[in-house]
Amino acid sequence: MASDSAQDQVVYITTPIYYVTAKPHIGTTYTTTAADALARYHRLRGREVLFATGSDEHAQKVVRAAQAAGLDPRAFTDRVVTAYLDAWDRMKISYDRFIRTSEPEHVEVVSHVFARLLESGDIYKDRYEGWYCVPCETYFPEDELLEGNLCPDCHREVEVLTEEAYFFRASRYSNDLLRELEANPERIKPDSRRNEVLSFIRQGLQDSCVSRSNQGWGVPVPGDEEHVVYVWFDALINYLTVAGYTVDDAKFARVWPPTIQLMGKDIMTRFHGSMWPAMLMALGVELPELLFAHGFWVAAGGEKISKSRGNIVDPWDAVELLVEESGCTTDVAVDAVRYYLFREVTFGLDGTFSSGGLLARFNADLANDLGNLLNRTLPLVERFLEGSIETPGPGAGELSEDVARAVARAEEGYETLDLRGMLEGIWELLASANKFVDERAPWDLHKAGKKVELAAVLYDVVDTIRVVALMIAPVMPTVAEEIWRQLGLEDLALEMRWDDCQAGKLPAGASVRRGRPIFPRIDLDRVRQRSAARAQQEEAARRKEEGMISFDEFKKMDLRIARVVDADPVEGADKLLKLTVDCGEDEPRQVVAGIAETFSPRELIGESVVLVANLEPAEIRGVQSQGMILAAGEKQPLALIVPDRDVEPGEKVR
Ligand code: ME8
């Protein structure tokens, strides 16, 4: 971590650069929002931050997605990148740099790196044959494939690819890298991921193929235009480009090495944990201070959520759900989703995304704990202190210890990426503050005329809310600003600074400005009822699709016992008989039945059968038919459906 004393050093935070095949999903949003929260935290501390994210554009799957959309790759990537920028804007992602691998500056750096490694012998030309997964853009050794030659990651079929190619001599750095990582346990986190990386490297790093044949998309290999640089090699270099590598030495000196490189766990071991540091070693460049891999969000049922599997969960759906159910603003809903992502699951472990869980947390943590403290306190300040907070007399500072504990935990959480622990600490403080209001009962102090004590209690509570606003600001920037405004701190032009995360720093003279509740409570019963109704509708639709009918639909059928009183062939139709049946009505009916091949008219007369009595009348071969006789047999009638004992004609069948 860049220390405060290293004034010049920039806190450099990266997310992976994302494949621009579709819009962001919960996974990419997770990484990016986490990076954003960290970037905001460090800025709040007054540190200079370079927070970079971007787009990984030279993948084969991008070319295929472009083809499917009927666009050339450039036009296609332009379009998807716009969708990313828009999504990051809406999710309040405060990146300083959005890098596209198609940028001329990046292309230049990639060419430079490649040429340099060719020169040093760290890249060489050879033939390659291997199992390649096209959707994952990765070669896999045979022993890693799943049965049936399936990709171990996306479970699709892999192909054998043979080509002349360039190789990166990763094997040369295997031992050095292992030694380096073993000596620095803080470089890769969490420990579970670090152990995976270490055991991967202990098997010995293999030289890896870092070029593909040039199909017109990608960075050409310098001096050999028949090849382009492999998309992963190209993509990892983005982190160097952003830092000004080879193009701005002064900047590079200030920015490098990255302070925190965030990613999902699937791209740690093979890429960020081994190929990437080996590349840096080959270039003689310092390794990143921290590589951190978070876990995966899974959909209910344990399935991985990912683009290549097609089960995308759009974070924007979650935002819209909150707006719809609670009536909060879109910006507040964005903050609530951000909060949910870090509160629900320990950063580094897997989690299950559930809209029920999201709504429940909105009510319990945001509307009740945080919203309630604010909404109950401001009216007390208005009523008892004429809306204005002054420097308190003796007796204030009762919550100081709780504040200090939460701040220490939040600081540690932000620094070590324990985002959940950080939020838990803040929520413990909120619980203490709510309890403090209950116990000190400002309304009673007012009644008893204890003015000094009353002012001290309200000062402590408002001051605590101020510190909470500061501490949650990196995760919930809009909410923090709104609280700042309602506390009257915006009017005082008080800047948000982490250094003010201490009890007693609330300046005198703030006039509170009560607003609409930030988190309107959600009626969870109503949500449950509606979702039960929706589930029922969906079930009914599914049944319909499967050919099922409801009981009501069945009840519409008027089935009755009918006695055949007469039966005749239909002229010119071998299969048809014209029956006259008594079904208990005043007049017998005439029914045409396709049973002539199995039954003779004579054997039918006097027989009791089942009639569909409310079938629309029809004319069959010029003969009127008022109903249908039931028979078994799909292609041809095998048997008539008859009652097993005497029943009067007209009796209902049900
Ligand atoms: O990997 N839960 O790009 P990408 C949590 N271009 N995280 C998830 C997830 C889930 N369900 N699904 C995906 C690439 N992720 C490369 C990176 S960097 C030099 C090149 C995470 O668009 C995943 O781990 O496939 C990764 O961090 C990102 O989202 C997906 O990125």
mmCIF file of N, CA and C in Angstrom, residues 583-622:
data_model
loop_
_atom_site.group_PDB
_atom_site.id
_atom_site.type_symbol
_atom_site.label_atom_id
_atom_site.label_comp_id
_atom_site.label_asym_id
_atom_site.label_seq_id
_atom_site.Cartn_x
_atom_site.Cartn_y
_atom_site.Cartn_z
ATOM 1 N N CYS A 583 -79.319 -38.279 -25.745
ATOM 2 C CA CYS A 583 -78.495 -37.843 -24.595
ATOM 3 C C CYS A 583 -79.369 -37.124 -23.586
ATOM 4 N N GLY A 584 -80.555 -37.619 -23.426
ATOM 5 C CA GLY A 584 -81.439 -37.121 -22.379
ATOM 6 C C GLY A 584 -82.124 -35.820 -22.744
ATOM 7 N N GLU A 585 -81.935 -35.372 -23.972
ATOM 8 C CA GLU A 585 -82.608 -34.135 -24.383
ATOM 9 C C GLU A 585 -83.946 -34.486 -25.040
ATOM 10 N N ASP A 586 -84.755 -33.438 -25.345
ATOM 11 C CA ASP A 586 -86.065 -33.687 -25.947
ATOM 12 C C ASP A 586 -85.922 -34.405 -27.282
ATOM 13 N N GLU A 587 -84.946 -33.972 -28.043
ATOM 14 C CA GLU A 587 -84.740 -34.555 -29.368
ATOM 15 C C GLU A 587 -83.413 -35.301 -29.395
ATOM 16 N N PRO A 588 -83.303 -36.442 -30.078
ATOM 17 C CA PRO A 588 -81.994 -37.079 -30.234
ATOM 18 C C PRO A 588 -81.068 -36.220 -31.105
ATOM 19 N N ARG A 589 -79.771 -36.480 -30.965
ATOM 20 C CA ARG A 589 -78.802 -35.703 -31.771
ATOM 21 C C ARG A 589 -78.222 -36.580 -32.863
ATOM 22 N N GLN A 590 -77.680 -35.889 -33.857
ATOM 23 C CA GLN A 590 -76.979 -36.616 -34.905
ATOM 24 C C GLN A 590 -75.487 -36.331 -34.766
ATOM 25 N N VAL A 591 -74.693 -37.406 -34.716
ATOM 26 C CA VAL A 591 -73.255 -37.241 -34.513
ATOM 27 C C VAL A 591 -72.508 -38.058 -35.548
ATOM 28 N N VAL A 592 -71.496 -37.463 -36.182
ATOM 29 C CA VAL A 592 -70.670 -38.222 -37.123
ATOM 30 C C VAL A 592 -69.439 -38.723 -36.357
ATOM 31 N N ALA A 593 -69.126 -40.023 -36.481
ATOM 32 C CA ALA A 593 -67.979 -40.587 -35.754
ATOM 33 C C ALA A 593 -67.086 -41.356 -36.721
ATOM 34 N N GLY A 594 -65.772 -41.202 -36.568
ATOM 35 C CA GLY A 594 -64.823 -41.874 -37.481
ATOM 36 C C GLY A 594 -64.487 -43.267 -36.994
ATOM 37 N N ILE A 595 -65.523 -44.112 -36.851
ATOM 38 C CA ILE A 595 -65.266 -45.425 -36.233
ATOM 39 C C ILE A 595 -65.715 -46.577 -37.132
ATOM 40 N N ALA A 596 -66.012 -46.276 -38.398
ATOM 41 C CA ALA A 596 -66.616 -47.296 -39.272
ATOM 42 C C ALA A 596 -65.691 -48.471 -39.535
ATOM 43 N N GLU A 597 -64.369 -48.256 -39.468
ATOM 44 C CA GLU A 597 -63.447 -49.354 -39.760
ATOM 45 C C GLU A 597 -63.425 -50.382 -38.630
ATOM 46 N N THR A 598 -63.754 -49.969 -37.449
ATOM 47 C CA THR A 598 -63.685 -50.871 -36.298
ATOM 48 C C THR A 598 -65.059 -51.421 -35.883
ATOM 49 N N PHE A 599 -66.099 -50.605 -36.073
ATOM 50 C CA PHE A 599 -67.435 -51.020 -35.597
ATOM 51 C C PHE A 599 -68.451 -51.037 -36.734
ATOM 52 N N SER A 600 -69.299 -52.062 -36.690
ATOM 53 C CA SER A 600 -70.397 -52.075 -37.674
ATOM 54 C C SER A 600 -71.577 -51.323 -37.068
ATOM 55 N N PRO A 601 -72.427 -50.710 -37.887
ATOM 56 C CA PRO A 601 -73.574 -49.964 -37.353
ATOM 57 C C PRO A 601 -74.407 -50.830 -36.407
ATOM 58 N N ARG A 602 -74.531 -52.120 -36.779
ATOM 59 C CA ARG A 602 -75.443 -52.953 -35.998
ATOM 60 C C ARG A 602 -74.975 -53.134 -34.545
ATOM 61 N N GLU A 603 -73.687 -53.389 -34.374
ATOM 62 C CA GLU A 603 -73.208 -53.635 -32.991
ATOM 63 C C GLU A 603 -73.259 -52.397 -32.108
ATOM 64 N N LEU A 604 -73.498 -51.269 -32.744
ATOM 65 C CA LEU A 604 -73.521 -50.032 -31.948
ATOM 66 C C LEU A 604 -74.901 -49.705 -31.402
ATOM 67 N N ILE A 605 -75.880 -50.134 -32.126
ATOM 68 C CA ILE A 605 -77.236 -49.726 -31.722
ATOM 69 C C ILE A 605 -77.555 -50.275 -30.335
ATOM 70 N N GLY A 606 -78.057 -49.411 -29.481
ATOM 71 C CA GLY A 606 -78.384 -49.781 -28.100
ATOM 72 C C GLY A 606 -77.214 -49.593 -27.137
ATOM 73 N N GLU A 607 -76.024 -49.302 -27.675
ATOM 74 C CA GLU A 607 -74.826 -49.157 -26.840
ATOM 75 C C GLU A 607 -74.820 -47.788 -26.131
ATOM 76 N N SER A 608 -74.362 -47.756 -24.876
ATOM 77 C CA SER A 608 -74.184 -46.458 -24.194
ATOM 78 C C SER A 608 -72.753 -45.987 -24.430
ATOM 79 N N VAL A 609 -72.595 -44.737 -24.798
ATOM 80 C CA VAL A 609 -71.262 -44.178 -25.094
ATOM 81 C C VAL A 609 -71.088 -42.845 -24.364
ATOM 82 N N VAL A 610 -69.878 -42.271 -24.490
ATOM 83 C CA VAL A 610 -69.647 -40.947 -23.893
ATOM 84 C C VAL A 610 -69.621 -39.912 -25.022
ATOM 85 N N LEU A 611 -70.423 -38.864 -24.830
ATOM 86 C CA LEU A 611 -70.546 -37.827 -25.862
ATOM 87 C C LEU A 611 -69.970 -36.499 -25.360
ATOM 88 N N VAL A 612 -69.159 -35.849 -26.203
ATOM 89 C CA VAL A 612 -68.768 -34.464 -25.897
ATOM 90 C C VAL A 612 -69.919 -33.610 -26.408
ATOM 91 N N ALA A 613 -70.761 -33.153 -25.474
ATOM 92 C CA ALA A 613 -72.035 -32.574 -25.880
ATOM 93 C C ALA A 613 -71.937 -31.098 -26.271
ATOM 94 N N ASN A 614 -70.887 -30.434 -25.813
ATOM 95 C CA ASN A 614 -70.843 -28.998 -26.139
ATOM 96 C C ASN A 614 -69.779 -28.668 -27.186
ATOM 97 N N LEU A 615 -69.469 -29.651 -28.039
ATOM 98 C CA LEU A 615 -68.554 -29.366 -29.136
ATOM 99 C C LEU A 615 -69.308 -28.551 -30.182
ATOM 100 N N GLU A 616 -68.625 -27.573 -30.752
ATOM 101 C CA GLU A 616 -69.313 -26.755 -31.771
ATOM 102 C C GLU A 616 -69.841 -27.654 -32.883
ATOM 103 N N PRO A 617 -71.074 -27.455 -33.312
ATOM 104 C CA PRO A 617 -71.619 -28.268 -34.415
ATOM 105 C C PRO A 617 -70.771 -28.087 -35.668
ATOM 106 N N ALA A 618 -70.656 -29.146 -36.463
ATOM 107 C CA ALA A 618 -69.843 -29.055 -37.678
ATOM 108 C C ALA A 618 -70.519 -29.859 -38.776
ATOM 109 N N GLU A 619 -70.131 -29.557 -40.009
ATOM 110 C CA GLU A 619 -70.664 -30.340 -41.113
ATOM 111 C C GLU A 619 -69.524 -31.197 -41.641
ATOM 112 N N ILE A 620 -69.694 -32.519 -41.572
ATOM 113 C CA ILE A 620 -68.630 -33.418 -42.010
ATOM 114 C C ILE A 620 -69.141 -34.194 -43.221
ATOM 115 N N ARG A 621 -68.450 -34.054 -44.335
ATOM 116 C CA ARG A 621 -68.897 -34.675 -45.599
ATOM 117 C C ARG A 621 -70.375 -34.388 -45.864
ATOM 118 N N GLY A 622 -70.794 -33.196 -45.622
ATOM 119 C CA GLY A 622 -72.164 -32.777 -45.911
ATOM 120 C C GLY A 622 -73.174 -33.249 -44.868
#
